Coordinates of N, CA and C in Angstrom, one line a residue:
X1 N -13.6 -7.9 -12.6 CA -12.3 -7.3 -13.1 C -11.5 -8.4 -13.8
X2 N -11.0 -8.1 -14.9 CA -10.3 -9.1 -15.7 C -8.9 -9.3 -15.2
X3 N -8.2 -10.3 -15.8 CA -6.9 -10.7 -15.3 C -5.9 -9.6 -15.4
X4 N -5.8 -8.9 -16.5 CA -4.9 -7.8 -16.6 C -5.2 -6.6 -15.7
X5 N -6.5 -6.3 -15.6 CA -7.0 -5.3 -14.7 C -6.5 -5.6 -13.2
X6 N -6.7 -6.9 -12.9 CA -6.3 -7.3 -11.5 C -4.8 -7.2 -11.3
X7 N -4.0 -7.5 -12.4 CA -2.5 -7.4 -12.3 C -2.1 -5.9 -12.1
X8 N -2.8 -5.0 -12.7 CA -2.5 -3.6 -12.6 C -3.0 -3.1 -11.2
X9 N -4.2 -3.5 -10.8 CA -4.7 -3.1 -9.5 C -3.9 -3.6 -8.4
X10 N -3.4 -4.8 -8.5 CA -2.5 -5.4 -7.5 C -1.3 -4.5 -7.2
X11 N -0.7 -3.9 -8.2 CA 0.4 -3.0 -8.1 C -0.1 -1.7 -7.4
X12 N -1.2 -1.2 -7.9 CA -1.7 0.1 -7.3 C -2.0 -0.1 -5.8
X13 N -2.6 -1.2 -5.5 CA -2.9 -1.5 -4.0 C -1.6 -1.7 -3.3
X14 N -0.7 -2.5 -3.8 CA 0.5 -2.8 -3.1 C 1.4 -1.6 -2.8
X15 N 1.5 -0.7 -3.8 CA 2.3 0.5 -3.6 C 1.6 1.6 -2.8
X16 N 0.3 1.6 -2.8 CA -0.5 2.4 -1.9 C -0.1 3.9 -2.0
X17 N 0.1 4.3 -3.2 CA 0.4 5.7 -3.5 C 0.0 6.0 -5.0
X18 N -0.1 7.2 -5.4 CA -0.3 7.5 -6.8 C 0.8 7.0 -7.7
X19 N 0.4 6.3 -8.8 CA 1.4 5.7 -9.7 C 1.2 6.2 -11.1
X20 N 2.3 6.1 -11.9 CA 2.2 6.4 -13.3 C 2.1 5.2 -14.1
X21 N 1.6 5.3 -15.4 CA 1.6 4.2 -16.3 C 2.9 3.6 -16.5
X22 N 4.0 4.4 -16.6 CA 5.3 3.9 -16.7 C 5.8 3.0 -15.6
X23 N 5.5 3.4 -14.3 CA 5.8 2.6 -13.2 C 5.1 1.2 -13.3
X24 N 3.9 1.2 -13.6 CA 3.1 -0.1 -13.7 C 3.7 -0.9 -14.8
X25 N 3.9 -0.2 -15.9 CA 4.5 -0.9 -17.1 C 5.8 -1.6 -16.8
X26 N 6.7 -0.9 -16.2 CA 8.0 -1.5 -15.9 C 7.9 -2.6 -14.9
X27 N 7.0 -2.6 -14.0 CA 6.8 -3.7 -13.1 C 6.2 -4.9 -13.8
X28 N 5.2 -4.6 -14.6 CA 4.5 -5.7 -15.3 C 5.5 -6.4 -16.3
X29 N 6.4 -5.6 -16.9 CA 7.3 -6.2 -17.9 C 8.3 -7.2 -17.3
X30 N 8.4 -7.2 -16.0 CA 9.2 -8.2 -15.3 C 8.6 -9.6 -15.5
X31 N 7.3 -9.6 -15.7 CA 6.5 -10.9 -15.8 C 6.1 -11.2 -17.2
X32 N 5.9 -10.2 -18.1 CA 5.3 -10.4 -19.4 C 5.6 -9.3 -20.3
X33 N 5.5 -9.6 -21.6 CA 5.7 -8.5 -22.6 C 4.4 -7.8 -22.7
X34 N 4.5 -6.5 -22.5 CA 3.2 -5.6 -22.6 C 3.6 -4.2 -23.0
X35 N 2.7 -3.6 -23.8 CA 2.9 -2.3 -24.3 C 2.5 -1.2 -23.4
X36 N 3.1 -0.1 -23.5 CA 2.7 1.1 -22.7 C 1.3 1.4 -22.9
X37 N 0.8 1.4 -24.2 CA -0.5 1.8 -24.5 C -1.5 0.8 -23.9
X38 N -1.2 -0.4 -23.8 CA -2.0 -1.4 -23.1 C -2.3 -1.0 -21.7
X39 N -1.2 -0.8 -21.0 CA -1.3 -0.4 -19.5 C -2.1 0.9 -19.4
X40 N -1.8 1.9 -20.3 CA -2.6 3.1 -20.3 C -4.1 2.9 -20.5
X41 N -4.4 2.0 -21.4 CA -5.8 1.7 -21.6 C -6.4 1.0 -20.4
X42 N -5.7 0.1 -19.8 CA -6.2 -0.6 -18.6 C -6.5 0.4 -17.5
X43 N -5.5 1.3 -17.2 CA -5.7 2.3 -16.2 C -6.9 3.2 -16.5
X44 N -7.0 3.6 -17.8 CA -8.2 4.4 -18.2 C -9.5 3.7 -17.9
X45 N -9.5 2.4 -18.3 CA -10.7 1.6 -18.1 C -11.0 1.5 -16.6
X46 N -10.0 1.3 -15.8 CA -10.2 1.2 -14.3 C -10.7 2.5 -13.8
X47 N -10.2 3.6 -14.4 CA -10.7 5.0 -14.0 C -12.2 5.1 -14.3
X48 N -12.6 4.7 -15.5 CA -14.0 4.8 -16.0 C -14.9 3.9 -15.1
X49 N -14.4 2.8 -14.6 CA -15.1 1.9 -13.8 C -15.2 2.3 -12.3
X50 N -14.4 3.4 -12.0 CA -14.4 3.9 -10.6 C -13.5 3.2 -9.7
X51 N -12.5 2.4 -10.1 CA -11.6 1.7 -9.2 C -10.4 2.6 -8.9
X52 N -10.0 3.5 -9.8 CA -8.9 4.4 -9.5 C -9.4 5.9 -9.9
X53 N -8.7 6.8 -9.2 CA -8.9 8.2 -9.5 C -7.6 8.7 -10.1
X54 N -7.6 9.7 -10.9 CA -6.4 10.2 -11.5 C -6.3 11.7 -11.4
X55 N -5.0 12.1 -11.4 CA -4.7 13.5 -11.4 C -3.6 13.8 -12.4
X56 N -3.8 14.8 -13.2 CA -2.9 15.2 -14.2 C -1.6 15.6 -13.6
X57 N -0.5 15.2 -14.2 CA 0.9 15.6 -13.8 C 1.6 15.8 -15.2
X58 N 1.7 17.1 -15.6 CA 2.3 17.4 -16.9 C 1.4 16.8 -18.0
X59 N 1.9 16.0 -18.9 CA 1.1 15.4 -20.0 C 0.6 14.0 -19.6
X60 N 0.9 13.6 -18.4 CA 0.5 12.2 -18.0 C -0.4 12.3 -16.8
X61 N -0.8 11.2 -16.3 CA -1.7 11.1 -15.1 C -1.0 10.2 -14.1
X62 N -1.3 10.5 -12.8 CA -1.0 9.6 -11.7 C -2.3 9.0 -11.2
X63 N -2.3 7.7 -11.0 CA -3.5 7.0 -10.7 C -3.4 6.5 -9.2
X64 N -4.5 6.5 -8.5 CA -4.5 6.1 -7.1 C -5.8 5.3 -6.9
X65 N -5.7 4.2 -6.1 CA -6.9 3.4 -5.8 C -7.9 4.1 -5.1
X66 N -9.2 3.9 -5.4 CA -10.3 4.5 -4.7 C -10.6 3.8 -3.4
X67 N -10.5 2.5 -3.4 CA -10.7 1.7 -2.2 C -9.6 0.7 -2.1
X68 N -9.7 -0.1 -1.0 CA -8.7 -1.1 -0.7 C -9.0 -2.4 -1.4
X69 N -8.0 -3.3 -1.5 CA -8.2 -4.6 -2.0 C -9.2 -5.4 -1.2
X70 N -9.2 -5.1 0.1 CA -10.1 -5.8 1.1 C -11.6 -5.4 0.7
X71 N -11.8 -4.1 0.4 CA -13.1 -3.6 0.1 C -13.6 -4.2 -1.2
X72 N -12.6 -4.4 -2.2 CA -13.0 -5.0 -3.5 C -13.4 -6.4 -3.2
X73 N -12.6 -7.2 -2.4 CA -12.9 -8.6 -2.1 C -14.3 -8.7 -1.4
X74 N -14.6 -7.8 -0.5 CA -15.9 -7.8 0.2 C -17.0 -7.5 -0.8
X75 N -16.8 -6.6 -1.7 CA -17.8 -6.3 -2.7 C -18.1 -7.5 -3.6
X76 N -17.0 -8.3 -4.0 CA -17.2 -9.5 -4.8 C -18.0 -10.5 -4.0
X77 N -17.6 -10.7 -2.7 CA -18.3 -11.7 -1.9 C -19.8 -11.3 -1.7
X78 N -20.1 -10.0 -1.5 CA -21.4 -9.6 -1.3 C -22.2 -9.8 -2.6
X79 N -21.6 -9.5 -3.7 CA -22.3 -9.6 -5.0 C -22.7 -11.1 -5.3
X80 N -21.7 -12.0 -5.0 CA -21.9 -13.4 -5.2 C -23.0 -13.9 -4.3
X81 N -23.0 -13.5 -3.0 CA -23.9 -13.9 -2.0 C -25.3 -13.4 -2.4
X82 N -25.4 -12.2 -2.8 CA -26.7 -11.6 -3.2 C -27.4 -12.3 -4.4
X83 N -26.6 -13.0 -5.2 CA -27.2 -13.7 -6.3 C -27.7 -15.1 -6.0
X84 N -27.4 -15.5 -4.8 CA -27.9 -16.8 -4.4 C -29.4 -16.8 -4.1
X85 N -30.1 -17.9 -4.4 CA -31.5 -18.0 -4.1 C -31.7 -18.6 -2.7
X86 N -30.6 -19.0 -2.0 CA -30.6 -19.5 -0.7 C -29.4 -19.0 0.0
X87 N -29.5 -17.9 0.7 CA -28.3 -17.2 1.3 C -27.7 -18.1 2.3
X88 N -28.5 -18.7 3.2 CA -27.9 -19.6 4.2 C -27.1 -20.7 3.7
X89 N -27.7 -21.4 2.6 CA -27.0 -22.5 2.0 C -25.7 -22.1 1.4
X90 N -25.7 -20.9 0.7 CA -24.5 -20.3 0.1 C -23.4 -20.1 1.2
X91 N -23.8 -19.5 2.3 CA -22.8 -19.3 3.4 C -22.3 -20.6 4.0
X92 N -23.2 -21.6 4.2 CA -22.7 -22.9 4.7 C -21.7 -23.5 3.7
X93 N -22.0 -23.4 2.4 CA -21.0 -24.0 1.4 C -19.7 -23.2 1.4
X94 N -19.8 -21.9 1.5 CA -18.6 -21.0 1.6 C -17.8 -21.3 2.8
X95 N -18.4 -21.4 4.0 CA -17.7 -21.7 5.2 C -17.0 -23.0 5.1
X96 N -17.7 -24.0 4.5 CA -17.1 -25.3 4.3 C -15.9 -25.4 3.5
X97 N -15.7 -24.4 2.6 CA -14.5 -24.3 1.8 C -13.3 -23.6 2.5
X98 N -13.6 -23.0 3.6 CA -12.6 -22.2 4.3 C -11.6 -23.1 5.0
X99 N -10.3 -22.6 5.0 CA -9.3 -23.2 5.8 C -9.5 -22.8 7.2
X100 N -8.8 -23.5 8.1 CA -8.9 -23.2 9.6 C -8.4 -21.7 9.8
X101 N -7.4 -21.3 9.0 CA -6.9 -19.9 9.1 C -8.0 -18.9 8.7
X102 N -8.7 -19.2 7.6 CA -9.7 -18.3 7.1 C -10.9 -18.3 8.1
X103 N -11.2 -19.4 8.7 CA -12.3 -19.4 9.8 C -11.9 -18.6 11.0
X104 N -10.6 -18.7 11.3 CA -10.2 -17.8 12.5 C -10.2 -16.4 12.1
X105 N -9.9 -16.0 10.9 CA -10.0 -14.6 10.4 C -11.4 -14.2 10.4
X106 N -12.3 -15.1 10.0 CA -13.8 -14.7 10.0 C -14.2 -14.5 11.5
X107 N -13.8 -15.3 12.4 CA -14.1 -15.2 13.8 C -13.6 -13.8 14.3
X108 N -12.4 -13.5 14.0 CA -11.8 -12.2 14.4 C -12.6 -11.1 13.8
X109 N -13.0 -11.2 12.6 CA -13.8 -10.1 11.9 C -15.2 -9.9 12.6
X110 N -15.8 -11.1 12.9 CA -17.1 -11.0 13.6 C -17.0 -10.3 15.0
X111 N -15.9 -10.5 15.7 CA -15.7 -9.8 17.0 C -15.5 -8.3 16.7
X112 N -14.8 -8.0 15.7 CA -14.6 -6.5 15.4 C -16.0 -5.9 15.0
X113 N -16.8 -6.6 14.2 CA -18.0 -6.0 13.8 C -19.0 -5.9 14.9
X114 N -19.0 -6.9 15.8 CA -20.0 -6.9 16.9 C -19.6 -5.9 18.0
X115 N -18.3 -5.7 18.1 CA -17.8 -4.7 19.1 C -18.1 -5.1 20.5
X116 N -17.5 -4.4 21.5 CA -17.7 -4.7 22.9 C -19.1 -4.4 23.4
X117 N -19.8 -3.5 22.7 CA -21.2 -3.1 23.2 C -22.3 -4.0 22.5
X118 N -21.9 -4.9 21.7 CA -22.9 -5.7 21.0 C -22.4 -7.2 20.9
X119 N -22.4 -7.9 22.1 CA -21.9 -9.2 22.2 C -22.8 -10.2 21.3
X120 N -22.3 -11.3 20.9 CA -23.1 -12.3 20.1 C -24.3 -12.7 20.9
X121 N -25.4 -13.0 20.2 CA -26.6 -13.4 20.8 C -26.4 -14.8 21.3
X122 N -27.3 -15.2 22.2 CA -27.3 -16.6 22.7 C -28.3 -17.5 22.1
X123 N -28.4 -17.3 20.7 CA -29.4 -18.2 20.0 C -28.8 -19.6 20.0
X124 N -29.7 -20.5 19.9 CA -29.3 -21.9 19.9 C -29.1 -22.6 21.2
X125 N -29.5 -21.8 22.3 CA -29.5 -22.4 23.6 C -28.2 -22.6 24.3
X126 N -27.1 -22.1 23.7 CA -25.8 -22.3 24.3 C -25.5 -21.2 25.4
X127 N -25.5 -21.5 26.6 CA -25.3 -20.5 27.6 C -23.8 -20.2 27.8
X128 N -23.5 -19.1 28.5 CA -22.1 -18.7 28.8 C -21.6 -19.3 30.0

């Protein structure tokens, strides 16, 4: 996703409701000079890429995110990881870049994924 597409999607995700080109335009214009047709084209491109769905409202459309920003971030991470020729090394490098807060979020996420019925394995010889 390009920089302008990300700026548009950030608003769609933040507002978490169907939005018009005009609403996105007015918010973007607080930061930069941009034309209505540019925002309309970006939203159309995002629709064609499957990131937003749209519904006609009069002569215009309302656009709504197909998935969450978290799902988008996860897809990016998965894509980058799948391109690595050494998945373990890529993960070690990635974890090494994480802040303590990010590592804590990862730990929390692992607990959620594993669930109460699927505790972590005892690989590595560390007993409980």
